[in-house]
Amino acid sequence: MIIRPQIQGCVARNCHPIGCRAAVEQQIDEIRAAGQFNGPKRVLILGASSGFGLASRIVLTFGAGADTLGISFERGPSDKGIGSAGWYNNIWFKQAAEQEGRLAVNLIGDAFSDAMRQQAIETIRQQWGQVDLVIYSLASGLRVMADGRQVRSVLKSTGQPFTGLGLNLERYALEEQTLPVASAEEIRDTVTVMGGEDWQLWLQALQAADCLAPGVQTVAYSYIGPQSTYPLYRDGTIGYAKEHLHSTAEAINLQLADIGGHAWVSVCKALVTKASAYIPVLPVYLGL
């Protein structure tokens, strides 16, 4: 079977399964070469199939000997195509982890849903009883609320439009791109999808089910970047969502105080990930 790239702008719409395996194995080899460290042994990762979530899972499994439960929303092969990169990342990671003697459970579905929370709770009860670490690494354009209402996030600036050079891999060219100004409703919706509300809902559900071990830690990922990127990230709609994420960490800290737990927001360096590639103009900065 010949798989040819399907590129739209700067985003690949398909993947190569063997290439996905090579990428996962490369990360695993880097962690093995770095040596072992003492870390949590029972970990739930929300958004485990790519980017920081997959990297965290690899580090914890092959660096600290952790067993993991990974949740992601991916599509497998069908008449419509080969499937998503994250689908194969999950498969190759699980295969490598099990060869290492580690437990690696993959759940595919909507991490925003109560049904997925319940499925995760049942899996944790069956496998470990409790978890020591919860990693929240979700990026999505859509969140379906409990009442069925659909809320969408947008990648827009606030205050005034922002224009800069974007990367078009279809034509191997730099193109001028503009981020329009978001409305107040679009800012609120982006915070609903990409802020900390769902993170806190997960911790509340897990704690109510007694699935959080004493001293449990939880971490979500954020980004600030240099001043040149403020209009498209820190001061844009995503920036509002990340501010909400930071404030949510304080609320979760109060929630976990009785069991000695703690919530963290990790402000990370810029990386080329599935999520970051979608942000107009940012891929040029990432490449540089």
PDB file of C-alpha atoms in Angstrom:
ATOM      1  CA  MET A   1       0.000   0.000   0.000  1.00  0.00           C
ATOM      2  CA  ILE A   2       1.365   3.421  -0.960  1.00  0.00           C
ATOM      3  CA  ILE A   3       0.475   6.187   1.481  1.00  0.00           C
ATOM      4  CA  ARG A   4       0.928   9.692   0.116  1.00  0.00           C
ATOM      5  CA  PRO A   5       0.860  12.809   2.333  1.00  0.00           C
ATOM      6  CA  GLN A   6      -2.390  14.757   2.422  1.00  0.00           C
ATOM      7  CA  ILE A   7      -1.374  18.259   3.494  1.00  0.00           C
ATOM      8  CA  GLN A   8      -3.733  21.167   4.103  1.00  0.00           C
ATOM      9  CA  GLY A   9      -1.884  24.382   4.906  1.00  0.00           C
ATOM     10  CA  CYS A  10       0.593  23.316   7.565  1.00  0.00           C
ATOM     11  CA  VAL A  11      -1.402  20.322   8.839  1.00  0.00           C
ATOM     12  CA  ALA A  12      -1.134  16.702   7.713  1.00  0.00           C
ATOM     13  CA  ARG A  13      -4.590  15.181   7.253  1.00  0.00           C
ATOM     14  CA  ASN A  14      -3.287  11.622   7.157  1.00  0.00           C
ATOM     15  CA  CYS A  15      -0.374   9.677   8.600  1.00  0.00           C
ATOM     16  CA  HIS A  16       1.999   6.810   7.949  1.00  0.00           C
ATOM     17  CA  PRO A  17       1.619   4.052  10.583  1.00  0.00           C
ATOM     18  CA  ILE A  18       5.240   2.913  10.304  1.00  0.00           C
ATOM     19  CA  GLY A  19       6.421   6.501  10.566  1.00  0.00           C
ATOM     20  CA  CYS A  20       4.357   6.851  13.746  1.00  0.00           C
ATOM     21  CA  ARG A  21       6.090   3.791  15.163  1.00  0.00           C
ATOM     22  CA  ALA A  22       9.499   5.251  14.333  1.00  0.00           C
ATOM     23  CA  ALA A  23       8.612   8.526  16.056  1.00  0.00           C
ATOM     24  CA  VAL A  24       7.385   6.767  19.213  1.00  0.00           C
ATOM     25  CA  GLU A  25      10.440   4.495  19.302  1.00  0.00           C
ATOM     26  CA  GLN A  26      12.755   7.476  18.900  1.00  0.00           C
ATOM     27  CA  GLN A  27      11.246   9.136  21.972  1.00  0.00           C
ATOM     28  CA  ILE A  28      11.454   5.889  23.937  1.00  0.00           C
ATOM     29  CA  ASP A  29      15.126   5.481  23.032  1.00  0.00           C
ATOM     30  CA  GLU A  30      15.877   9.023  24.235  1.00  0.00           C
ATOM     31  CA  ILE A  31      14.266   8.355  27.615  1.00  0.00           C
ATOM     32  CA  ARG A  32      16.027   5.024  28.048  1.00  0.00           C
ATOM     33  CA  ALA A  33      19.343   6.746  27.335  1.00  0.00           C
ATOM     34  CA  ALA A  34      18.595   9.430  29.937  1.00  0.00           C
ATOM     35  CA  GLY A  35      18.319   6.888  32.767  1.00  0.00           C
ATOM     36  CA  GLN A  36      15.771   6.036  35.445  1.00  0.00           C
ATOM     37  CA  PHE A  37      14.162   8.307  38.020  1.00  0.00           C
ATOM     38  CA  ASN A  38      11.798   7.845  40.949  1.00  0.00           C
ATOM     39  CA  GLY A  39       8.290   8.844  39.902  1.00  0.00           C
ATOM     40  CA  PRO A  40       4.600   7.945  40.198  1.00  0.00           C
ATOM     41  CA  LYS A  41       3.683   4.384  39.302  1.00  0.00           C
ATOM     42  CA  ARG A  42      -0.074   4.646  38.541  1.00  0.00           C
ATOM     43  CA  VAL A  43      -0.915   7.409  36.089  1.00  0.00           C
ATOM     44  CA  LEU A  44      -4.017   8.641  34.275  1.00  0.00           C
ATOM     45  CA  ILE A  45      -3.289  10.735  31.175  1.00  0.00           C
ATOM     46  CA  LEU A  46      -6.088  12.713  29.540  1.00  0.00           C
ATOM     47  CA  GLY A  47      -4.996  13.408  25.975  1.00  0.00           C
ATOM     48  CA  ALA A  48      -2.401  10.644  25.752  1.00  0.00           C
ATOM     49  CA  SER A  49      -1.992  10.072  22.020  1.00  0.00           C
ATOM     50  CA  SER A  50       0.244  12.956  20.923  1.00  0.00           C
ATOM     51  CA  GLY A  51       2.163  16.046  22.003  1.00  0.00           C
ATOM     52  CA  PHE A  52       2.861  16.613  25.680  1.00  0.00           C
ATOM     53  CA  GLY A  53       0.445  13.863  26.749  1.00  0.00           C
ATOM     54  CA  LEU A  54       2.231  11.154  24.763  1.00  0.00           C
ATOM     55  CA  ALA A  55       5.632  12.516  25.800  1.00  0.00           C
ATOM     56  CA  SER A  56       4.591  12.392  29.462  1.00  0.00           C
ATOM     57  CA  ARG A  57       3.388   8.827  29.074  1.00  0.00           C
ATOM     58  CA  ILE A  58       6.652   7.744  27.476  1.00  0.00           C
ATOM     59  CA  VAL A  59       8.777   9.464  30.121  1.00  0.00           C
ATOM     60  CA  LEU A  60       6.826   7.984  33.029  1.00  0.00           C
ATOM     61  CA  THR A  61       6.702   4.460  31.600  1.00  0.00           C
ATOM     62  CA  PHE A  62      10.278   4.106  30.377  1.00  0.00           C
ATOM     63  CA  GLY A  63      11.899   6.502  32.845  1.00  0.00           C
ATOM     64  CA  ALA A  64      10.019   5.712  36.057  1.00  0.00           C
ATOM     65  CA  GLY A  65       8.436   2.304  35.401  1.00  0.00           C
ATOM     66  CA  ALA A  66       4.862   3.588  35.565  1.00  0.00           C
ATOM     67  CA  ASP A  67       1.683   1.824  34.511  1.00  0.00           C
ATOM     68  CA  THR A  68      -0.640   4.130  32.594  1.00  0.00           C
ATOM     69  CA  LEU A  69      -4.222   4.633  31.519  1.00  0.00           C
ATOM     70  CA  GLY A  70      -4.398   6.853  28.457  1.00  0.00           C
ATOM     71  CA  ILE A  71      -7.558   8.510  27.141  1.00  0.00           C
ATOM     72  CA  SER A  72      -7.768  10.030  23.669  1.00  0.00           C
ATOM     73  CA  PHE A  73     -10.228  10.713  20.877  1.00  0.00           C
ATOM     74  CA  GLU A  74      -8.805   9.091  17.752  1.00  0.00           C
ATOM     75  CA  ARG A  75     -10.078   7.408  14.615  1.00  0.00           C
ATOM     76  CA  GLY A  76      -8.967   4.014  13.384  1.00  0.00           C
ATOM     77  CA  PRO A  77      -8.618   2.752   9.795  1.00  0.00           C
ATOM     78  CA  SER A  78     -11.826   2.577   7.757  1.00  0.00           C
ATOM     79  CA  ASP A  79     -13.137   3.005   4.232  1.00  0.00           C
ATOM     80  CA  LYS A  80     -12.576   6.728   4.721  1.00  0.00           C
ATOM     81  CA  GLY A  81      -8.851   6.496   5.339  1.00  0.00           C
ATOM     82  CA  ILE A  82      -5.860   5.037   7.118  1.00  0.00           C
ATOM     83  CA  GLY A  83      -6.799   6.531  10.500  1.00  0.00           C
ATOM     84  CA  SER A  84      -5.223   9.206  12.680  1.00  0.00           C
ATOM     85  CA  ALA A  85      -1.623   9.409  13.841  1.00  0.00           C
ATOM     86  CA  GLY A  86      -2.749   9.270  17.464  1.00  0.00           C
ATOM     87  CA  TRP A  87      -4.498   5.948  16.828  1.00  0.00           C
ATOM     88  CA  TYR A  88      -1.188   4.381  15.803  1.00  0.00           C
ATOM     89  CA  ASN A  89       0.799   6.216  18.482  1.00  0.00           C
ATOM     90  CA  ASN A  90      -1.425   4.498  21.049  1.00  0.00           C
ATOM     91  CA  ILE A  91      -0.863   1.097  19.477  1.00  0.00           C
ATOM     92  CA  TRP A  92       2.923   1.386  19.222  1.00  0.00           C
ATOM     93  CA  PHE A  93       3.232   2.814  22.721  1.00  0.00           C
ATOM     94  CA  LYS A  94       1.139   0.015  24.222  1.00  0.00           C
ATOM     95  CA  GLN A  95       3.180  -2.611  22.394  1.00  0.00           C
ATOM     96  CA  ALA A  96       6.487  -1.175  23.636  1.00  0.00           C
ATOM     97  CA  ALA A  97       5.217  -0.683  27.188  1.00  0.00           C
ATOM     98  CA  GLU A  98       3.956  -4.258  27.454  1.00  0.00           C
ATOM     99  CA  GLN A  99       7.289  -5.565  26.169  1.00  0.00           C
ATOM    100  CA  GLU A 100       8.798  -3.641  29.088  1.00  0.00           C
ATOM    101  CA  GLY A 101       6.425  -5.426  31.481  1.00  0.00           C
ATOM    102  CA  ARG A 102       4.304  -2.348  32.070  1.00  0.00           C
ATOM    103  CA  LEU A 103       0.515  -2.057  31.967  1.00  0.00           C
ATOM    104  CA  ALA A 104      -0.752   0.321  29.275  1.00  0.00           C
ATOM    105  CA  VAL A 105      -4.522   0.708  28.882  1.00  0.00           C
ATOM    106  CA  ASN A 106      -5.970   2.796  26.032  1.00  0.00           C
ATOM    107  CA  LEU A 107      -9.516   4.158  26.148  1.00  0.00           C
ATOM    108  CA  ILE A 108     -10.813   5.809  22.979  1.00  0.00           C
ATOM    109  CA  GLY A 109     -13.602   8.340  23.327  1.00  0.00           C
ATOM    110  CA  ASP A 110     -14.679  11.819  24.357  1.00  0.00           C
ATOM    111  CA  ALA A 111     -12.745  12.849  27.467  1.00  0.00           C
ATOM    112  CA  PHE A 112     -15.254  15.663  28.076  1.00  0.00           C
ATOM    113  CA  SER A 113     -18.097  13.186  28.611  1.00  0.00           C
ATOM    114  CA  ASP A 114     -19.427  11.793  31.880  1.00  0.00           C
ATOM    115  CA  ALA A 115     -19.532   8.367  30.222  1.00  0.00           C
ATOM    116  CA  MET A 116     -15.778   8.415  29.653  1.00  0.00           C
ATOM    117  CA  ARG A 117     -15.161   9.582  33.224  1.00  0.00           C
ATOM    118  CA  GLN A 118     -17.159   6.613  34.475  1.00  0.00           C
ATOM    119  CA  GLN A 119     -15.329   4.199  32.163  1.00  0.00           C
ATOM    120  CA  ALA A 120     -11.997   5.524  33.419  1.00  0.00           C
ATOM    121  CA  ILE A 121     -13.090   5.184  37.046  1.00  0.00           C
ATOM    122  CA  GLU A 122     -14.135   1.568  36.485  1.00  0.00           C
ATOM    123  CA  THR A 123     -10.797   0.816  34.789  1.00  0.00           C
ATOM    124  CA  ILE A 124      -8.819   2.400  37.635  1.00  0.00           C
ATOM    125  CA  ARG A 125     -10.778   0.396  40.208  1.00  0.00           C
ATOM    126  CA  GLN A 126     -10.131  -2.839  38.326  1.00  0.00           C
ATOM    127  CA  GLN A 127      -6.429  -2.260  37.652  1.00  0.00           C
ATOM    128  CA  TRP A 128      -5.022  -0.251  40.573  1.00  0.00           C
ATOM    129  CA  GLY A 129      -7.732   1.023  42.891  1.00  0.00           C
ATOM    130  CA  GLN A 130      -6.230   4.524  42.842  1.00  0.00           C
ATOM    131  CA  VAL A 131      -3.861   6.691  40.783  1.00  0.00           C
ATOM    132  CA  ASP A 132      -0.869   8.751  41.967  1.00  0.00           C
ATOM    133  CA  LEU A 133      -0.836  11.256  39.106  1.00  0.00           C
ATOM    134  CA  VAL A 134      -3.409  12.769  36.730  1.00  0.00           C
ATOM    135  CA  ILE A 135      -2.095  14.560  33.633  1.00  0.00           C
ATOM    136  CA  TYR A 136      -4.457  16.867  31.750  1.00  0.00           C
ATOM    137  CA  SER A 137      -3.265  17.473  28.179  1.00  0.00           C
ATOM    138  CA  LEU A 138      -6.408  17.981  26.111  1.00  0.00           C
ATOM    139  CA  ALA A 139      -6.661  20.271  23.079  1.00  0.00           C
ATOM    140  CA  SER A 140      -9.929  20.377  21.190  1.00  0.00           C
ATOM    141  CA  GLY A 141     -12.030  22.524  18.904  1.00  0.00           C
ATOM    142  CA  LEU A 142     -15.278  21.161  20.299  1.00  0.00           C
ATOM    143  CA  ARG A 143     -16.766  20.236  23.644  1.00  0.00           C
ATOM    144  CA  VAL A 144     -20.168  18.579  23.960  1.00  0.00           C
ATOM    145  CA  MET A 145     -21.715  19.641  27.257  1.00  0.00           C
ATOM    146  CA  ALA A 146     -23.704  17.329  29.540  1.00  0.00           C
ATOM    147  CA  ASP A 147     -26.974  18.767  28.171  1.00  0.00           C
ATOM    148  CA  GLY A 148     -25.911  18.025  24.574  1.00  0.00           C
ATOM    149  CA  ARG A 149     -25.001  21.612  23.717  1.00  0.00           C
ATOM    150  CA  GLN A 150     -21.949  21.956  21.458  1.00  0.00           C
ATOM    151  CA  VAL A 151     -19.369  24.606  22.366  1.00  0.00           C
ATOM    152  CA  ARG A 152     -16.515  25.445  19.999  1.00  0.00           C
ATOM    153  CA  SER A 153     -13.130  27.010  20.659  1.00  0.00           C
ATOM    154  CA  VAL A 154     -11.570  29.467  18.220  1.00  0.00           C
ATOM    155  CA  LEU A 155      -8.040  30.616  17.457  1.00  0.00           C
ATOM    156  CA  LYS A 156      -8.453  34.388  17.310  1.00  0.00           C
ATOM    157  CA  SER A 157      -6.845  37.536  18.657  1.00  0.00           C
ATOM    158  CA  THR A 158      -8.491  40.017  21.002  1.00  0.00           C
ATOM    159  CA  GLY A 159      -8.379  43.787  20.840  1.00  0.00           C
ATOM    160  CA  GLN A 160      -7.250  44.067  17.217  1.00  0.00           C
ATOM    161  CA  PRO A 161      -6.451  41.745  14.289  1.00  0.00           C
ATOM    162  CA  PHE A 162      -2.983  40.208  14.189  1.00  0.00           C
ATOM    163  CA  THR A 163      -1.155  39.632  10.904  1.00  0.00           C
ATOM    164  CA  GLY A 164       2.010  37.634  10.348  1.00  0.00           C
ATOM    165  CA  LEU A 165       3.672  35.032   8.148  1.00  0.00           C
ATOM    166  CA  GLY A 166       2.297  31.514   8.180  1.00  0.00           C
ATOM    167  CA  LEU A 167       3.768  28.297   6.803  1.00  0.00           C
ATOM    168  CA  ASN A 168       2.056  26.554   3.892  1.00  0.00           C
ATOM    169  CA  LEU A 169       3.515  23.062   3.455  1.00  0.00           C
ATOM    170  CA  GLU A 170       1.306  22.376   0.438  1.00  0.00           C
ATOM    171  CA  ARG A 171       3.295  24.942  -1.561  1.00  0.00           C
ATOM    172  CA  TYR A 172       6.408  25.177   0.614  1.00  0.00           C
ATOM    173  CA  ALA A 173       5.788  28.889   0.969  1.00  0.00           C
ATOM    174  CA  LEU A 174       5.397  31.604   3.565  1.00  0.00           C
ATOM    175  CA  GLU A 175       1.994  33.260   3.378  1.00  0.00           C
ATOM    176  CA  GLU A 176       0.546  36.238   5.188  1.00  0.00           C
ATOM    177  CA  GLN A 177      -2.119  35.179   7.655  1.00  0.00           C
ATOM    178  CA  THR A 178      -4.438  37.240   9.819  1.00  0.00           C
ATOM    179  CA  LEU A 179      -6.074  36.307  13.099  1.00  0.00           C
ATOM    180  CA  PRO A 180      -9.421  38.131  13.312  1.00  0.00           C
ATOM    181  CA  VAL A 181     -10.746  39.593  16.552  1.00  0.00           C
ATOM    182  CA  ALA A 182     -12.893  37.277  18.656  1.00  0.00           C
ATOM    183  CA  SER A 183     -16.267  38.242  20.020  1.00  0.00           C
ATOM    184  CA  ALA A 184     -16.982  38.115  23.748  1.00  0.00           C
ATOM    185  CA  GLU A 185     -19.011  34.944  23.176  1.00  0.00           C
ATOM    186  CA  GLU A 186     -16.151  33.284  21.287  1.00  0.00           C
ATOM    187  CA  ILE A 187     -13.762  34.094  24.126  1.00  0.00           C
ATOM    188  CA  ARG A 188     -16.167  32.570  26.666  1.00  0.00           C
ATOM    189  CA  ASP A 189     -16.660  29.468  24.511  1.00  0.00           C
ATOM    190  CA  THR A 190     -12.906  28.997  24.073  1.00  0.00           C
ATOM    191  CA  VAL A 191     -12.444  29.179  27.841  1.00  0.00           C
ATOM    192  CA  THR A 192     -15.213  26.586  28.237  1.00  0.00           C
ATOM    193  CA  VAL A 193     -13.470  24.182  25.860  1.00  0.00           C
ATOM    194  CA  MET A 194      -9.806  24.871  26.584  1.00  0.00           C
ATOM    195  CA  GLY A 195      -9.872  26.242  30.136  1.00  0.00           C
ATOM    196  CA  GLY A 196      -9.752  24.362  33.414  1.00  0.00           C
ATOM    197  CA  GLU A 197     -13.406  23.504  34.001  1.00  0.00           C
ATOM    198  CA  ASP A 198     -13.168  19.976  32.615  1.00  0.00           C
ATOM    199  CA  TRP A 199      -9.871  19.378  34.435  1.00  0.00           C
ATOM    200  CA  GLN A 200     -11.595  20.133  37.730  1.00  0.00           C
ATOM    201  CA  LEU A 201     -14.595  17.963  36.809  1.00  0.00           C
ATOM    202  CA  TRP A 202     -12.234  15.031  36.321  1.00  0.00           C
ATOM    203  CA  LEU A 203     -10.585  15.533  39.699  1.00  0.00           C
ATOM    204  CA  GLN A 204     -13.962  15.878  41.403  1.00  0.00           C
ATOM    205  CA  ALA A 205     -15.266  12.674  39.820  1.00  0.00           C
ATOM    206  CA  LEU A 206     -12.097  10.729  40.634  1.00  0.00           C
ATOM    207  CA  GLN A 207     -12.062  11.954  44.232  1.00  0.00           C
ATOM    208  CA  ALA A 208     -15.747  11.140  44.735  1.00  0.00           C
ATOM    209  CA  ALA A 209     -15.033   7.602  43.485  1.00  0.00           C
ATOM    210  CA  ASP A 210     -12.036   7.288  45.861  1.00  0.00           C
ATOM    211  CA  CYS A 211      -9.697   6.834  42.907  1.00  0.00           C
ATOM    212  CA  LEU A 212      -7.123   9.403  44.047  1.00  0.00           C
ATOM    213  CA  ALA A 213      -4.283   8.151  46.206  1.00  0.00           C
ATOM    214  CA  PRO A 214      -3.123  10.163  49.247  1.00  0.00           C
ATOM    215  CA  GLY A 215      -0.670  12.814  48.064  1.00  0.00           C
ATOM    216  CA  VAL A 216      -1.939  12.618  44.475  1.00  0.00           C
ATOM    217  CA  GLN A 217      -0.484  15.127  42.024  1.00  0.00           C
ATOM    218  CA  THR A 218      -2.137  16.573  38.930  1.00  0.00           C
ATOM    219  CA  VAL A 219      -0.635  18.705  36.183  1.00  0.00           C
ATOM    220  CA  ALA A 220      -1.955  20.578  33.149  1.00  0.00           C
ATOM    221  CA  TYR A 221       0.167  22.107  30.407  1.00  0.00           C
ATOM    222  CA  SER A 222       0.390  25.765  29.436  1.00  0.00           C
ATOM    223  CA  TYR A 223       2.520  28.104  27.331  1.00  0.00           C
ATOM    224  CA  ILE A 224       3.357  31.812  27.438  1.00  0.00           C
ATOM    225  CA  GLY A 225       6.014  32.460  24.819  1.00  0.00           C
ATOM    226  CA  PRO A 226       7.918  35.632  23.930  1.00  0.00           C
ATOM    227  CA  GLN A 227       6.309  39.028  23.514  1.00  0.00           C
ATOM    228  CA  SER A 228       6.281  38.659  19.724  1.00  0.00           C
ATOM    229  CA  THR A 229       3.693  35.857  20.012  1.00  0.00           C
ATOM    230  CA  TYR A 230       1.475  37.505  22.650  1.00  0.00           C
ATOM    231  CA  PRO A 231      -1.225  38.713  20.192  1.00  0.00           C
ATOM    232  CA  LEU A 232      -1.801  35.223  18.829  1.00  0.00           C
ATOM    233  CA  TYR A 233      -1.426  33.242  22.049  1.00  0.00           C
ATOM    234  CA  ARG A 234      -1.114  34.916  25.446  1.00  0.00           C
ATOM    235  CA  ASP A 235      -3.441  37.802  24.566  1.00  0.00           C
ATOM    236  CA  GLY A 236      -5.588  35.736  22.203  1.00  0.00           C
ATOM    237  CA  THR A 237      -8.518  33.456  22.934  1.00  0.00           C
ATOM    238  CA  ILE A 238      -6.216  30.590  23.928  1.00  0.00           C
ATOM    239  CA  GLY A 239      -4.494  32.907  26.395  1.00  0.00           C
ATOM    240  CA  TYR A 240      -7.815  33.550  28.127  1.00  0.00           C
ATOM    241  CA  ALA A 241      -8.335  29.792  28.371  1.00  0.00           C
ATOM    242  CA  LYS A 242      -4.855  29.294  29.847  1.00  0.00           C
ATOM    243  CA  GLU A 243      -5.483  32.025  32.436  1.00  0.00           C
ATOM    244  CA  HIS A 244      -8.572  30.084  33.492  1.00  0.00           C
ATOM    245  CA  LEU A 245      -6.452  26.929  33.654  1.00  0.00           C
ATOM    246  CA  HIS A 246      -4.049  28.624  36.081  1.00  0.00           C
ATOM    247  CA  SER A 247      -6.870  29.833  38.342  1.00  0.00           C
ATOM    248  CA  THR A 248      -8.439  26.366  38.260  1.00  0.00           C
ATOM    249  CA  ALA A 249      -5.217  24.898  39.662  1.00  0.00           C
ATOM    250  CA  GLU A 250      -5.747  26.950  42.814  1.00  0.00           C
ATOM    251  CA  ALA A 251      -9.302  25.650  43.144  1.00  0.00           C
ATOM    252  CA  ILE A 252      -8.122  22.061  42.714  1.00  0.00           C
ATOM    253  CA  ASN A 253      -5.436  22.620  45.355  1.00  0.00           C
ATOM    254  CA  LEU A 254      -8.172  23.484  47.856  1.00  0.00           C
ATOM    255  CA  GLN A 255     -10.127  20.423  46.768  1.00  0.00           C
ATOM    256  CA  LEU A 256      -7.161  18.068  47.249  1.00  0.00           C
ATOM    257  CA  ALA A 257      -5.912  19.572  50.513  1.00  0.00           C
ATOM    258  CA  ASP A 258      -7.579  16.901  52.670  1.00  0.00           C
ATOM    259  CA  ILE A 259      -5.611  14.115  50.970  1.00  0.00           C
ATOM    260  CA  GLY A 260      -2.352  16.027  50.676  1.00  0.00           C
ATOM    261  CA  GLY A 261      -2.621  16.412  46.918  1.00  0.00           C
ATOM    262  CA  HIS A 262      -1.486  19.252  44.697  1.00  0.00           C
ATOM    263  CA  ALA A 263      -2.310  20.697  41.279  1.00  0.00           C
ATOM    264  CA  TRP A 264       0.296  22.226  39.011  1.00  0.00           C
ATOM    265  CA  VAL A 265       0.311  24.096  35.726  1.00  0.00           C
ATOM    266  CA  SER A 266       3.506  23.463  33.790  1.00  0.00           C
ATOM    267  CA  VAL A 267       4.521  26.348  31.523  1.00  0.00           C
ATOM    268  CA  CYS A 268       6.484  24.607  28.780  1.00  0.00           C
ATOM    269  CA  LYS A 269       8.746  25.567  25.914  1.00  0.00           C
ATOM    270  CA  ALA A 270       7.365  25.808  22.396  1.00  0.00           C
ATOM    271  CA  LEU A 271       7.166  22.502  20.571  1.00  0.00           C
ATOM    272  CA  VAL A 272       5.814  21.396  17.223  1.00  0.00           C
ATOM    273  CA  THR A 273       2.787  19.376  18.309  1.00  0.00           C
ATOM    274  CA  LYS A 274      -0.521  18.458  16.727  1.00  0.00           C
ATOM    275  CA  ALA A 275      -2.187  21.245  18.695  1.00  0.00           C
ATOM    276  CA  SER A 276       0.392  23.985  18.139  1.00  0.00           C
ATOM    277  CA  ALA A 277       0.521  23.393  14.371  1.00  0.00           C
ATOM    278  CA  TYR A 278      -3.111  24.538  14.100  1.00  0.00           C
ATOM    279  CA  ILE A 279      -2.367  28.036  15.412  1.00  0.00           C
ATOM    280  CA  PRO A 280      -1.853  30.428  12.475  1.00  0.00           C
ATOM    281  CA  VAL A 281       1.581  32.092  12.288  1.00  0.00           C
ATOM    282  CA  LEU A 282       2.945  30.022  15.206  1.00  0.00           C
ATOM    283  CA  PRO A 283       4.533  27.245  13.059  1.00  0.00           C
ATOM    284  CA  VAL A 284       6.949  29.798  11.576  1.00  0.00           C
ATOM    285  CA  TYR A 285       8.026  30.830  15.077  1.00  0.00           C
ATOM    286  CA  LEU A 286       8.323  27.171  16.101  1.00  0.00           C
ATOM    287  CA  GLY A 287      10.445  26.372  13.071  1.00  0.00           C
ATOM    288  CA  LEU A 288      12.776  29.296  13.731  1.00  0.00           C
TER     289      LEU A 288
END
